[in-house]
Amino acid sequence: MAQALSELRNLGPVTQAMLIEAGIADADALRAVGAAVAYRRLKFVFGKRVSLNALYAMDAALSGCDWREVPEDRKAALRAEAGG
């Protein structure tokens, strides 16, 4: 059985609902596409409602750390990968 998004650290109920609506239904799907692609999907569907914090939170969720601990160089790489 796939791991629910709610089991991942950093992802609140609003972000979880957005991910599901954007076609990323569980943690395995998020892992498969990666944080940058997931962020681009969220931006496409929800526009300005999605901030860069969502990008950092998804990346941190996949690595198991707190989103506030994502190093600045990693944030810059994520922004470049996400096109933002």
PDB file of N, CA, C and O in Angstrom:
ATOM      1  N   MET A   1       0.838  -1.184   0.000  1.00  0.00           N
ATOM      2  CA  MET A   1       0.000   0.000   0.000  1.00  0.00           C
ATOM      3  C   MET A   1       0.882   1.246   0.000  1.00  0.00           C
ATOM      4  O   MET A   1       1.894   1.310   0.678  1.00  0.00           O
ATOM      5  N   ALA A   2       0.497   2.230  -0.769  1.00  0.00           N
ATOM      6  CA  ALA A   2       1.276   3.458  -0.907  1.00  0.00           C
ATOM      7  C   ALA A   2       1.226   4.281   0.385  1.00  0.00           C
ATOM      8  O   ALA A   2       0.219   4.300   1.090  1.00  0.00           O
ATOM      9  N   GLN A   3       2.305   4.964   0.653  1.00  0.00           N
ATOM     10  CA  GLN A   3       2.393   5.841   1.814  1.00  0.00           C
ATOM     11  C   GLN A   3       1.569   7.104   1.544  1.00  0.00           C
ATOM     12  O   GLN A   3       1.713   7.750   0.500  1.00  0.00           O
ATOM     13  N   ALA A   4       0.730   7.468   2.475  1.00  0.00           N
ATOM     14  CA  ALA A   4      -0.109   8.655   2.323  1.00  0.00           C
ATOM     15  C   ALA A   4       0.737   9.922   2.435  1.00  0.00           C
ATOM     16  O   ALA A   4       1.751   9.953   3.143  1.00  0.00           O
ATOM     17  N   LEU A   5       0.309  10.952   1.745  1.00  0.00           N
ATOM     18  CA  LEU A   5       0.990  12.247   1.849  1.00  0.00           C
ATOM     19  C   LEU A   5       0.990  12.747   3.286  1.00  0.00           C
ATOM     20  O   LEU A   5       1.945  13.392   3.726  1.00  0.00           O
ATOM     21  N   SER A   6      -0.056  12.432   4.031  1.00  0.00           N
ATOM     22  CA  SER A   6      -0.162  12.882   5.422  1.00  0.00           C
ATOM     23  C   SER A   6       0.916  12.280   6.317  1.00  0.00           C
ATOM     24  O   SER A   6       1.168  12.800   7.409  1.00  0.00           O
ATOM     25  N   GLU A   7       1.556  11.217   5.861  1.00  0.00           N
ATOM     26  CA  GLU A   7       2.624  10.593   6.639  1.00  0.00           C
ATOM     27  C   GLU A   7       3.963  11.299   6.452  1.00  0.00           C
ATOM     28  O   GLU A   7       4.917  11.013   7.163  1.00  0.00           O
ATOM     29  N   LEU A   8       4.036  12.190   5.465  1.00  0.00           N
ATOM     30  CA  LEU A   8       5.276  12.918   5.214  1.00  0.00           C
ATOM     31  C   LEU A   8       5.330  14.167   6.081  1.00  0.00           C
ATOM     32  O   LEU A   8       4.337  14.874   6.247  1.00  0.00           O
ATOM     33  N   ARG A   9       6.497  14.434   6.589  1.00  0.00           N
ATOM     34  CA  ARG A   9       6.741  15.632   7.374  1.00  0.00           C
ATOM     35  C   ARG A   9       6.619  16.860   6.477  1.00  0.00           C
ATOM     36  O   ARG A   9       6.912  16.797   5.281  1.00  0.00           O
ATOM     37  N   ASN A  10       6.200  17.987   7.013  1.00  0.00           N
ATOM     38  CA  ASN A  10       6.167  19.296   6.358  1.00  0.00           C
ATOM     39  C   ASN A  10       4.959  19.576   5.493  1.00  0.00           C
ATOM     40  O   ASN A  10       4.765  20.712   5.086  1.00  0.00           O
ATOM     41  N   LEU A  11       4.177  18.577   5.141  1.00  0.00           N
ATOM     42  CA  LEU A  11       3.058  18.794   4.235  1.00  0.00           C
ATOM     43  C   LEU A  11       1.752  18.889   5.009  1.00  0.00           C
ATOM     44  O   LEU A  11       1.251  17.894   5.524  1.00  0.00           O
ATOM     45  N   GLY A  12       1.213  20.104   5.071  1.00  0.00           N
ATOM     46  CA  GLY A  12      -0.047  20.316   5.763  1.00  0.00           C
ATOM     47  C   GLY A  12      -1.224  19.885   4.917  1.00  0.00           C
ATOM     48  O   GLY A  12      -1.081  19.517   3.748  1.00  0.00           O
ATOM     49  N   PRO A  13      -2.410  19.943   5.493  1.00  0.00           N
ATOM     50  CA  PRO A  13      -3.597  19.478   4.785  1.00  0.00           C
ATOM     51  C   PRO A  13      -3.899  20.249   3.502  1.00  0.00           C
ATOM     52  O   PRO A  13      -4.393  19.663   2.528  1.00  0.00           O
ATOM     53  N   VAL A  14      -3.612  21.536   3.455  1.00  0.00           N
ATOM     54  CA  VAL A  14      -3.878  22.313   2.239  1.00  0.00           C
ATOM     55  C   VAL A  14      -2.956  21.857   1.117  1.00  0.00           C
ATOM     56  O   VAL A  14      -3.395  21.605  -0.011  1.00  0.00           O
ATOM     57  N   THR A  15      -1.665  21.713   1.418  1.00  0.00           N
ATOM     58  CA  THR A  15      -0.712  21.258   0.406  1.00  0.00           C
ATOM     59  C   THR A  15      -1.035  19.841  -0.042  1.00  0.00           C
ATOM     60  O   THR A  15      -0.978  19.531  -1.235  1.00  0.00           O
ATOM     61  N   GLN A  16      -1.407  18.990   0.891  1.00  0.00           N
ATOM     62  CA  GLN A  16      -1.789  17.622   0.540  1.00  0.00           C
ATOM     63  C   GLN A  16      -2.966  17.625  -0.428  1.00  0.00           C
ATOM     64  O   GLN A  16      -2.948  16.919  -1.441  1.00  0.00           O
ATOM     65  N   ALA A  17      -3.983  18.421  -0.137  1.00  0.00           N
ATOM     66  CA  ALA A  17      -5.161  18.487  -1.001  1.00  0.00           C
ATOM     67  C   ALA A  17      -4.794  19.027  -2.382  1.00  0.00           C
ATOM     68  O   ALA A  17      -5.292  18.531  -3.399  1.00  0.00           O
ATOM     69  N   MET A  18      -3.923  20.018  -2.423  1.00  0.00           N
ATOM     70  CA  MET A  18      -3.480  20.568  -3.704  1.00  0.00           C
ATOM     71  C   MET A  18      -2.736  19.521  -4.517  1.00  0.00           C
ATOM     72  O   MET A  18      -2.952  19.397  -5.725  1.00  0.00           O
ATOM     73  N   LEU A  19      -1.850  18.782  -3.856  1.00  0.00           N
ATOM     74  CA  LEU A  19      -1.096  17.742  -4.553  1.00  0.00           C
ATOM     75  C   LEU A  19      -2.044  16.701  -5.145  1.00  0.00           C
ATOM     76  O   LEU A  19      -1.893  16.303  -6.309  1.00  0.00           O
ATOM     77  N   ILE A  20      -3.005  16.281  -4.363  1.00  0.00           N
ATOM     78  CA  ILE A  20      -3.962  15.281  -4.847  1.00  0.00           C
ATOM     79  C   ILE A  20      -4.731  15.823  -6.045  1.00  0.00           C
ATOM     80  O   ILE A  20      -4.882  15.140  -7.063  1.00  0.00           O
ATOM     81  N   GLU A  21      -5.180  17.072  -5.953  1.00  0.00           N
ATOM     82  CA  GLU A  21      -5.920  17.670  -7.070  1.00  0.00           C
ATOM     83  C   GLU A  21      -5.046  17.803  -8.316  1.00  0.00           C
ATOM     84  O   GLU A  21      -5.529  17.722  -9.446  1.00  0.00           O
ATOM     85  N   ALA A  22      -3.736  17.971  -8.110  1.00  0.00           N
ATOM     86  CA  ALA A  22      -2.805  18.095  -9.239  1.00  0.00           C
ATOM     87  C   ALA A  22      -2.343  16.733  -9.750  1.00  0.00           C
ATOM     88  O   ALA A  22      -1.458  16.655 -10.610  1.00  0.00           O
ATOM     89  N   GLY A  23      -2.913  15.645  -9.224  1.00  0.00           N
ATOM     90  CA  GLY A  23      -2.599  14.310  -9.719  1.00  0.00           C
ATOM     91  C   GLY A  23      -1.476  13.593  -9.003  1.00  0.00           C
ATOM     92  O   GLY A  23      -0.985  12.575  -9.484  1.00  0.00           O
ATOM     93  N   ILE A  24      -1.064  14.113  -7.855  1.00  0.00           N
ATOM     94  CA  ILE A  24      -0.008  13.476  -7.062  1.00  0.00           C
ATOM     95  C   ILE A  24      -0.678  12.971  -5.785  1.00  0.00           C
ATOM     96  O   ILE A  24      -0.817  13.691  -4.802  1.00  0.00           O
ATOM     97  N   ALA A  25      -1.114  11.717  -5.838  1.00  0.00           N
ATOM     98  CA  ALA A  25      -2.033  11.187  -4.831  1.00  0.00           C
ATOM     99  C   ALA A  25      -1.386  10.639  -3.570  1.00  0.00           C
ATOM    100  O   ALA A  25      -2.063  10.484  -2.553  1.00  0.00           O
ATOM    101  N   ASP A  26      -0.108  10.317  -3.632  1.00  0.00           N
ATOM    102  CA  ASP A  26       0.528   9.722  -2.464  1.00  0.00           C
ATOM    103  C   ASP A  26       2.028  10.010  -2.473  1.00  0.00           C
ATOM    104  O   ASP A  26       2.539  10.633  -3.407  1.00  0.00           O
ATOM    105  N   ALA A  27       2.701   9.567  -1.416  1.00  0.00           N
ATOM    106  CA  ALA A  27       4.131   9.839  -1.271  1.00  0.00           C
ATOM    107  C   ALA A  27       4.949   9.213  -2.395  1.00  0.00           C
ATOM    108  O   ALA A  27       5.918   9.813  -2.863  1.00  0.00           O
ATOM    109  N   ASP A  28       4.549   8.039  -2.852  1.00  0.00           N
ATOM    110  CA  ASP A  28       5.277   7.393  -3.947  1.00  0.00           C
ATOM    111  C   ASP A  28       5.205   8.223  -5.223  1.00  0.00           C
ATOM    112  O   ASP A  28       6.185   8.348  -5.959  1.00  0.00           O
ATOM    113  N   ALA A  29       4.033   8.794  -5.493  1.00  0.00           N
ATOM    114  CA  ALA A  29       3.881   9.638  -6.677  1.00  0.00           C
ATOM    115  C   ALA A  29       4.730  10.902  -6.552  1.00  0.00           C
ATOM    116  O   ALA A  29       5.342  11.343  -7.531  1.00  0.00           O
ATOM    117  N   LEU A  30       4.793  11.472  -5.353  1.00  0.00           N
ATOM    118  CA  LEU A  30       5.634  12.653  -5.132  1.00  0.00           C
ATOM    119  C   LEU A  30       7.105  12.296  -5.333  1.00  0.00           C
ATOM    120  O   LEU A  30       7.850  13.037  -5.983  1.00  0.00           O
ATOM    121  N   ARG A  31       7.525  11.151  -4.815  1.00  0.00           N
ATOM    122  CA  ARG A  31       8.909  10.707  -5.013  1.00  0.00           C
ATOM    123  C   ARG A  31       9.209  10.509  -6.504  1.00  0.00           C
ATOM    124  O   ARG A  31      10.287  10.841  -6.981  1.00  0.00           O
ATOM    125  N   ALA A  32       8.251   9.952  -7.217  1.00  0.00           N
ATOM    126  CA  ALA A  32       8.457   9.644  -8.631  1.00  0.00           C
ATOM    127  C   ALA A  32       8.664  10.904  -9.466  1.00  0.00           C
ATOM    128  O   ALA A  32       9.508  10.918 -10.364  1.00  0.00           O
ATOM    129  N   VAL A  33       7.911  11.957  -9.177  1.00  0.00           N
ATOM    130  CA  VAL A  33       8.043  13.181  -9.974  1.00  0.00           C
ATOM    131  C   VAL A  33       9.070  14.139  -9.404  1.00  0.00           C
ATOM    132  O   VAL A  33       9.649  14.933 -10.134  1.00  0.00           O
ATOM    133  N   GLY A  34       9.285  14.090  -8.096  1.00  0.00           N
ATOM    134  CA  GLY A  34      10.227  14.994  -7.448  1.00  0.00           C
ATOM    135  C   GLY A  34       9.580  16.325  -7.087  1.00  0.00           C
ATOM    136  O   GLY A  34       8.532  16.695  -7.615  1.00  0.00           O
ATOM    137  N   ALA A  35      10.227  17.032  -6.195  1.00  0.00           N
ATOM    138  CA  ALA A  35       9.675  18.278  -5.666  1.00  0.00           C
ATOM    139  C   ALA A  35       9.519  19.353  -6.734  1.00  0.00           C
ATOM    140  O   ALA A  35       8.515  20.069  -6.770  1.00  0.00           O
ATOM    141  N   ALA A  36      10.487  19.488  -7.630  1.00  0.00           N
ATOM    142  CA  ALA A  36      10.442  20.562  -8.624  1.00  0.00           C
ATOM    143  C   ALA A  36       9.290  20.375  -9.606  1.00  0.00           C
ATOM    144  O   ALA A  36       8.559  21.324  -9.916  1.00  0.00           O
ATOM    145  N   VAL A  37       9.095  19.164 -10.093  1.00  0.00           N
ATOM    146  CA  VAL A  37       7.991  18.896 -11.017  1.00  0.00           C
ATOM    147  C   VAL A  37       6.656  19.060 -10.289  1.00  0.00           C
ATOM    148  O   VAL A  37       5.709  19.649 -10.831  1.00  0.00           O
ATOM    149  N   ALA A  38       6.582  18.573  -9.073  1.00  0.00           N
ATOM    150  CA  ALA A  38       5.348  18.730  -8.289  1.00  0.00           C
ATOM    151  C   ALA A  38       5.032  20.212  -8.086  1.00  0.00           C
ATOM    152  O   ALA A  38       3.879  20.633  -8.221  1.00  0.00           O
ATOM    153  N   TYR A  39       6.043  21.009  -7.803  1.00  0.00           N
ATOM    154  CA  TYR A  39       5.861  22.453  -7.625  1.00  0.00           C
ATOM    155  C   TYR A  39       5.338  23.091  -8.915  1.00  0.00           C
ATOM    156  O   TYR A  39       4.405  23.892  -8.876  1.00  0.00           O
ATOM    157  N   ARG A  40       5.915  22.720 -10.038  1.00  0.00           N
ATOM    158  CA  ARG A  40       5.444  23.271 -11.312  1.00  0.00           C
ATOM    159  C   ARG A  40       3.983  22.906 -11.569  1.00  0.00           C
ATOM    160  O   ARG A  40       3.202  23.720 -12.056  1.00  0.00           O
ATOM    161  N   ARG A  41       3.613  21.683 -11.225  1.00  0.00           N
ATOM    162  CA  ARG A  41       2.209  21.276 -11.382  1.00  0.00           C
ATOM    163  C   ARG A  41       1.303  22.119 -10.490  1.00  0.00           C
ATOM    164  O   ARG A  41       0.231  22.558 -10.912  1.00  0.00           O
ATOM    165  N   LEU A  42       1.721  22.300  -9.232  1.00  0.00           N
ATOM    166  CA  LEU A  42       0.915  23.100  -8.319  1.00  0.00           C
ATOM    167  C   LEU A  42       0.779  24.533  -8.812  1.00  0.00           C
ATOM    168  O   LEU A  42      -0.307  25.119  -8.748  1.00  0.00           O
ATOM    169  N   LYS A  43       1.877  25.106  -9.305  1.00  0.00           N
ATOM    170  CA  LYS A  43       1.828  26.474  -9.831  1.00  0.00           C
ATOM    171  C   LYS A  43       0.894  26.557 -11.038  1.00  0.00           C
ATOM    172  O   LYS A  43       0.160  27.530 -11.191  1.00  0.00           O
ATOM    173  N   PHE A  44       0.906  25.543 -11.890  1.00  0.00           N
ATOM    174  CA  PHE A  44       0.036  25.524 -13.063  1.00  0.00           C
ATOM    175  C   PHE A  44      -1.430  25.502 -12.644  1.00  0.00           C
ATOM    176  O   PHE A  44      -2.260  26.227 -13.199  1.00  0.00           O
ATOM    177  N   VAL A  45      -1.746  24.674 -11.668  1.00  0.00           N
ATOM    178  CA  VAL A  45      -3.140  24.503 -11.245  1.00  0.00           C
ATOM    179  C   VAL A  45      -3.603  25.633 -10.327  1.00  0.00           C
ATOM    180  O   VAL A  45      -4.717  26.132 -10.470  1.00  0.00           O
ATOM    181  N   PHE A  46      -2.753  26.056  -9.400  1.00  0.00           N
ATOM    182  CA  PHE A  46      -3.178  26.977  -8.347  1.00  0.00           C
ATOM    183  C   PHE A  46      -2.554  28.370  -8.419  1.00  0.00           C
ATOM    184  O   PHE A  46      -2.908  29.246  -7.641  1.00  0.00           O
ATOM    185  N   GLY A  47      -1.625  28.567  -9.316  1.00  0.00           N
ATOM    186  CA  GLY A  47      -1.038  29.887  -9.513  1.00  0.00           C
ATOM    187  C   GLY A  47      -0.403  30.493  -8.278  1.00  0.00           C
ATOM    188  O   GLY A  47       0.381  29.841  -7.583  1.00  0.00           O
ATOM    189  N   LYS A  48      -0.759  31.722  -7.988  1.00  0.00           N
ATOM    190  CA  LYS A  48      -0.129  32.483  -6.903  1.00  0.00           C
ATOM    191  C   LYS A  48      -0.433  31.947  -5.517  1.00  0.00           C
ATOM    192  O   LYS A  48       0.193  32.375  -4.551  1.00  0.00           O
ATOM    193  N   ARG A  49      -1.367  31.010  -5.425  1.00  0.00           N
ATOM    194  CA  ARG A  49      -1.657  30.404  -4.114  1.00  0.00           C
ATOM    195  C   ARG A  49      -0.503  29.529  -3.629  1.00  0.00           C
ATOM    196  O   ARG A  49      -0.450  29.154  -2.465  1.00  0.00           O
ATOM    197  N   VAL A  50       0.429  29.212  -4.521  1.00  0.00           N
ATOM    198  CA  VAL A  50       1.539  28.319  -4.187  1.00  0.00           C
ATOM    199  C   VAL A  50       2.823  29.147  -4.083  1.00  0.00           C
ATOM    200  O   VAL A  50       3.200  29.834  -5.027  1.00  0.00           O
ATOM    201  N   SER A  51       3.481  29.048  -2.931  1.00  0.00           N
ATOM    202  CA  SER A  51       4.716  29.800  -2.722  1.00  0.00           C
ATOM    203  C   SER A  51       5.926  28.872  -2.814  1.00  0.00           C
ATOM    204  O   SER A  51       5.791  27.645  -2.843  1.00  0.00           O
ATOM    205  N   LEU A  52       7.090  29.484  -2.823  1.00  0.00           N
ATOM    206  CA  LEU A  52       8.324  28.698  -2.833  1.00  0.00           C
ATOM    207  C   LEU A  52       8.447  27.830  -1.584  1.00  0.00           C
ATOM    208  O   LEU A  52       9.130  26.800  -1.616  1.00  0.00           O
ATOM    209  N   ASN A  53       7.800  28.213  -0.506  1.00  0.00           N
ATOM    210  CA  ASN A  53       7.844  27.379   0.696  1.00  0.00           C
ATOM    211  C   ASN A  53       7.288  25.984   0.416  1.00  0.00           C
ATOM    212  O   ASN A  53       7.741  25.008   1.008  1.00  0.00           O
ATOM    213  N   ALA A  54       6.316  25.879  -0.488  1.00  0.00           N
ATOM    214  CA  ALA A  54       5.790  24.558  -0.852  1.00  0.00           C
ATOM    215  C   ALA A  54       6.869  23.717  -1.524  1.00  0.00           C
ATOM    216  O   ALA A  54       6.983  22.519  -1.269  1.00  0.00           O
ATOM    217  N   LEU A  55       7.665  24.344  -2.370  1.00  0.00           N
ATOM    218  CA  LEU A  55       8.776  23.650  -3.030  1.00  0.00           C
ATOM    219  C   LEU A  55       9.755  23.117  -1.991  1.00  0.00           C
ATOM    220  O   LEU A  55      10.137  21.948  -2.021  1.00  0.00           O
ATOM    221  N   TYR A  56      10.140  23.989  -1.059  1.00  0.00           N
ATOM    222  CA  TYR A  56      11.087  23.583  -0.018  1.00  0.00           C
ATOM    223  C   TYR A  56      10.486  22.508   0.877  1.00  0.00           C
ATOM    224  O   TYR A  56      11.170  21.553   1.265  1.00  0.00           O
ATOM    225  N   ALA A  57       9.204  22.632   1.207  1.00  0.00           N
ATOM    226  CA  ALA A  57       8.545  21.653   2.070  1.00  0.00           C
ATOM    227  C   ALA A  57       8.476  20.280   1.412  1.00  0.00           C
ATOM    228  O   ALA A  57       8.717  19.264   2.065  1.00  0.00           O
ATOM    229  N   MET A  58       8.168  20.264   0.114  1.00  0.00           N
ATOM    230  CA  MET A  58       8.099  18.971  -0.572  1.00  0.00           C
ATOM    231  C   MET A  58       9.470  18.321  -0.653  1.00  0.00           C
ATOM    232  O   MET A  58       9.619  17.113  -0.434  1.00  0.00           O
ATOM    233  N   ASP A  59      10.502  19.105  -0.950  1.00  0.00           N
ATOM    234  CA  ASP A  59      11.854  18.557  -1.010  1.00  0.00           C
ATOM    235  C   ASP A  59      12.276  18.027   0.356  1.00  0.00           C
ATOM    236  O   ASP A  59      12.822  16.930   0.460  1.00  0.00           O
ATOM    237  N   ALA A  60      12.001  18.799   1.389  1.00  0.00           N
ATOM    238  CA  ALA A  60      12.357  18.370   2.745  1.00  0.00           C
ATOM    239  C   ALA A  60      11.553  17.137   3.152  1.00  0.00           C
ATOM    240  O   ALA A  60      12.087  16.237   3.816  1.00  0.00           O
ATOM    241  N   ALA A  61      10.291  17.081   2.742  1.00  0.00           N
ATOM    242  CA  ALA A  61       9.464  15.911   3.053  1.00  0.00           C
ATOM    243  C   ALA A  61      10.071  14.653   2.454  1.00  0.00           C
ATOM    244  O   ALA A  61      10.093  13.593   3.090  1.00  0.00           O
ATOM    245  N   LEU A  62      10.587  14.775   1.240  1.00  0.00           N
ATOM    246  CA  LEU A  62      11.191  13.616   0.579  1.00  0.00           C
ATOM    247  C   LEU A  62      12.511  13.215   1.219  1.00  0.00           C
ATOM    248  O   LEU A  62      12.901  12.056   1.152  1.00  0.00           O
ATOM    249  N   SER A  63      13.191  14.160   1.847  1.00  0.00           N
ATOM    250  CA  SER A  63      14.465  13.830   2.495  1.00  0.00           C
ATOM    251  C   SER A  63      14.322  13.633   3.996  1.00  0.00           C
ATOM    252  O   SER A  63      15.299  13.284   4.669  1.00  0.00           O
ATOM    253  N   GLY A  64      13.133  13.884   4.545  1.00  0.00           N
ATOM    254  CA  GLY A  64      12.878  13.622   5.959  1.00  0.00           C
ATOM    255  C   GLY A  64      13.392  14.677   6.916  1.00  0.00           C
ATOM    256  O   GLY A  64      13.568  14.395   8.102  1.00  0.00           O
ATOM    257  N   CYS A  65      13.626  15.887   6.432  1.00  0.00           N
ATOM    258  CA  CYS A  65      14.081  16.948   7.329  1.00  0.00           C
ATOM    259  C   CYS A  65      13.040  18.059   7.388  1.00  0.00           C
ATOM    260  O   CYS A  65      12.089  18.071   6.627  1.00  0.00           O
ATOM    261  N   ASP A  66      13.225  18.991   8.297  1.00  0.00           N
ATOM    262  CA  ASP A  66      12.336  20.135   8.409  1.00  0.00           C
ATOM    263  C   ASP A  66      12.611  21.094   7.261  1.00  0.00           C
ATOM    264  O   ASP A  66      13.766  21.328   6.909  1.00  0.00           O
ATOM    265  N   TRP A  67      11.562  21.669   6.683  1.00  0.00           N
ATOM    266  CA  TRP A  67      11.735  22.543   5.510  1.00  0.00           C
ATOM    267  C   TRP A  67      12.590  23.758   5.828  1.00  0.00           C
ATOM    268  O   TRP A  67      13.247  24.295   4.950  1.00  0.00           O
ATOM    269  N   ARG A  68      12.608  24.177   7.072  1.00  0.00           N
ATOM    270  CA  ARG A  68      13.420  25.345   7.452  1.00  0.00           C
ATOM    271  C   ARG A  68      14.906  25.008   7.515  1.00  0.00           C
ATOM    272  O   ARG A  68      15.735  25.899   7.630  1.00  0.00           O
ATOM    273  N   GLU A  69      15.235  23.729   7.430  1.00  0.00           N
ATOM    274  CA  GLU A  69      16.630  23.301   7.472  1.00  0.00           C
ATOM    275  C   GLU A  69      17.229  23.084   6.089  1.00  0.00           C
ATOM    276  O   GLU A  69      18.391  22.700   5.975  1.00  0.00           O
ATOM    277  N   VAL A  70      16.451  23.319   5.038  1.00  0.00           N
ATOM    278  CA  VAL A  70      16.969  23.156   3.679  1.00  0.00           C
ATOM    279  C   VAL A  70      18.031  24.240   3.462  1.00  0.00           C
ATOM    280  O   VAL A  70      17.747  25.425   3.595  1.00  0.00           O
ATOM    281  N   PRO A  71      19.254  23.842   3.140  1.00  0.00           N
ATOM    282  CA  PRO A  71      20.341  24.817   2.963  1.00  0.00           C
ATOM    283  C   PRO A  71      20.060  25.757   1.786  1.00  0.00           C
ATOM    284  O   PRO A  71      19.384  25.401   0.824  1.00  0.00           O
ATOM    285  N   GLU A  72      20.609  26.952   1.876  1.00  0.00           N
ATOM    286  CA  GLU A  72      20.391  27.967   0.836  1.00  0.00           C
ATOM    287  C   GLU A  72      20.839  27.494  -0.547  1.00  0.00           C
ATOM    288  O   GLU A  72      20.178  27.782  -1.539  1.00  0.00           O
ATOM    289  N   ASP A  73      21.944  26.749  -0.622  1.00  0.00           N
ATOM    290  CA  ASP A  73      22.393  26.274  -1.933  1.00  0.00           C
ATOM    291  C   ASP A  73      21.418  25.256  -2.517  1.00  0.00           C
ATOM    292  O   ASP A  73      21.183  25.225  -3.722  1.00  0.00           O
ATOM    293  N   ARG A  74      20.796  24.453  -1.657  1.00  0.00           N
ATOM    294  CA  ARG A  74      19.777  23.501  -2.123  1.00  0.00           C
ATOM    295  C   ARG A  74      18.530  24.259  -2.589  1.00  0.00           C
ATOM    296  O   ARG A  74      17.933  23.920  -3.607  1.00  0.00           O
ATOM    297  N   LYS A  75      18.142  25.299  -1.839  1.00  0.00           N
ATOM    298  CA  LYS A  75      16.987  26.115  -2.236  1.00  0.00           C
ATOM    299  C   LYS A  75      17.231  26.738  -3.609  1.00  0.00           C
ATOM    300  O   LYS A  75      16.331  26.756  -4.458  1.00  0.00           O
ATOM    301  N   ALA A  76      18.441  27.236  -3.822  1.00  0.00           N
ATOM    302  CA  ALA A  76      18.769  27.847  -5.122  1.00  0.00           C
ATOM    303  C   ALA A  76      18.687  26.805  -6.239  1.00  0.00           C
ATOM    304  O   ALA A  76      18.162  27.086  -7.321  1.00  0.00           O
ATOM    305  N   ALA A  77      19.183  25.607  -5.986  1.00  0.00           N
ATOM    306  CA  ALA A  77      19.127  24.538  -6.985  1.00  0.00           C
ATOM    307  C   ALA A  77      17.675  24.151  -7.273  1.00  0.00           C
ATOM    308  O   ALA A  77      17.302  23.925  -8.427  1.00  0.00           O
ATOM    309  N   LEU A  78      16.853  24.087  -6.237  1.00  0.00           N
ATOM    310  CA  LEU A  78      15.436  23.763  -6.424  1.00  0.00           C
ATOM    311  C   LEU A  78      14.734  24.829  -7.255  1.00  0.00           C
ATOM    312  O   LEU A  78      13.956  24.521  -8.153  1.00  0.00           O
ATOM    313  N   ARG A  79      15.010  26.096  -6.945  1.00  0.00           N
ATOM    314  CA  ARG A  79      14.393  27.184  -7.700  1.00  0.00           C
ATOM    315  C   ARG A  79      14.790  27.104  -9.176  1.00  0.00           C
ATOM    316  O   ARG A  79      13.953  27.267 -10.067  1.00  0.00           O
ATOM    317  N   ALA A  80      16.060  26.817  -9.433  1.00  0.00           N
ATOM    318  CA  ALA A  80      16.529  26.699 -10.817  1.00  0.00           C
ATOM    319  C   ALA A  80      15.843  25.531 -11.517  1.00  0.00           C
ATOM    320  O   ALA A  80      15.395  25.644 -12.660  1.00  0.00           O
ATOM    321  N   GLU A  81      15.749  24.403 -10.827  1.00  0.00           N
ATOM    322  CA  GLU A  81      15.118  23.212 -11.403  1.00  0.00           C
ATOM    323  C   GLU A  81      13.625  23.437 -11.652  1.00  0.00           C
ATOM    324  O   GLU A  81      13.072  22.958 -12.638  1.00  0.00           O
ATOM    325  N   ALA A  82      12.986  24.187 -10.751  1.00  0.00           N
ATOM    326  CA  ALA A  82      11.549  24.431 -10.865  1.00  0.00           C
ATOM    327  C   ALA A  82      11.239  25.575 -11.818  1.00  0.00           C
ATOM    328  O   ALA A  82      10.080  25.799 -12.146  1.00  0.00           O
ATOM    329  N   GLY A  83      12.269  26.280 -12.238  1.00  0.00           N
ATOM    330  CA  GLY A  83      12.056  27.390 -13.162  1.00  0.00           C
ATOM    331  C   GLY A  83      11.574  28.647 -12.481  1.00  0.00           C
ATOM    332  O   GLY A  83      10.936  29.496 -13.092  1.00  0.00           O
ATOM    333  N   GLY A  84      11.855  28.766 -11.178  1.00  0.00           N
ATOM    334  CA  GLY A  84      11.375  29.948 -10.454  1.00  0.00           C
ATOM    335  C   GLY A  84      12.412  30.723  -9.880  1.00  0.00           C
ATOM    336  O   GLY A  84      13.204  31.204  -9.499  1.00  0.00           O
TER     337      GLY A  84
END
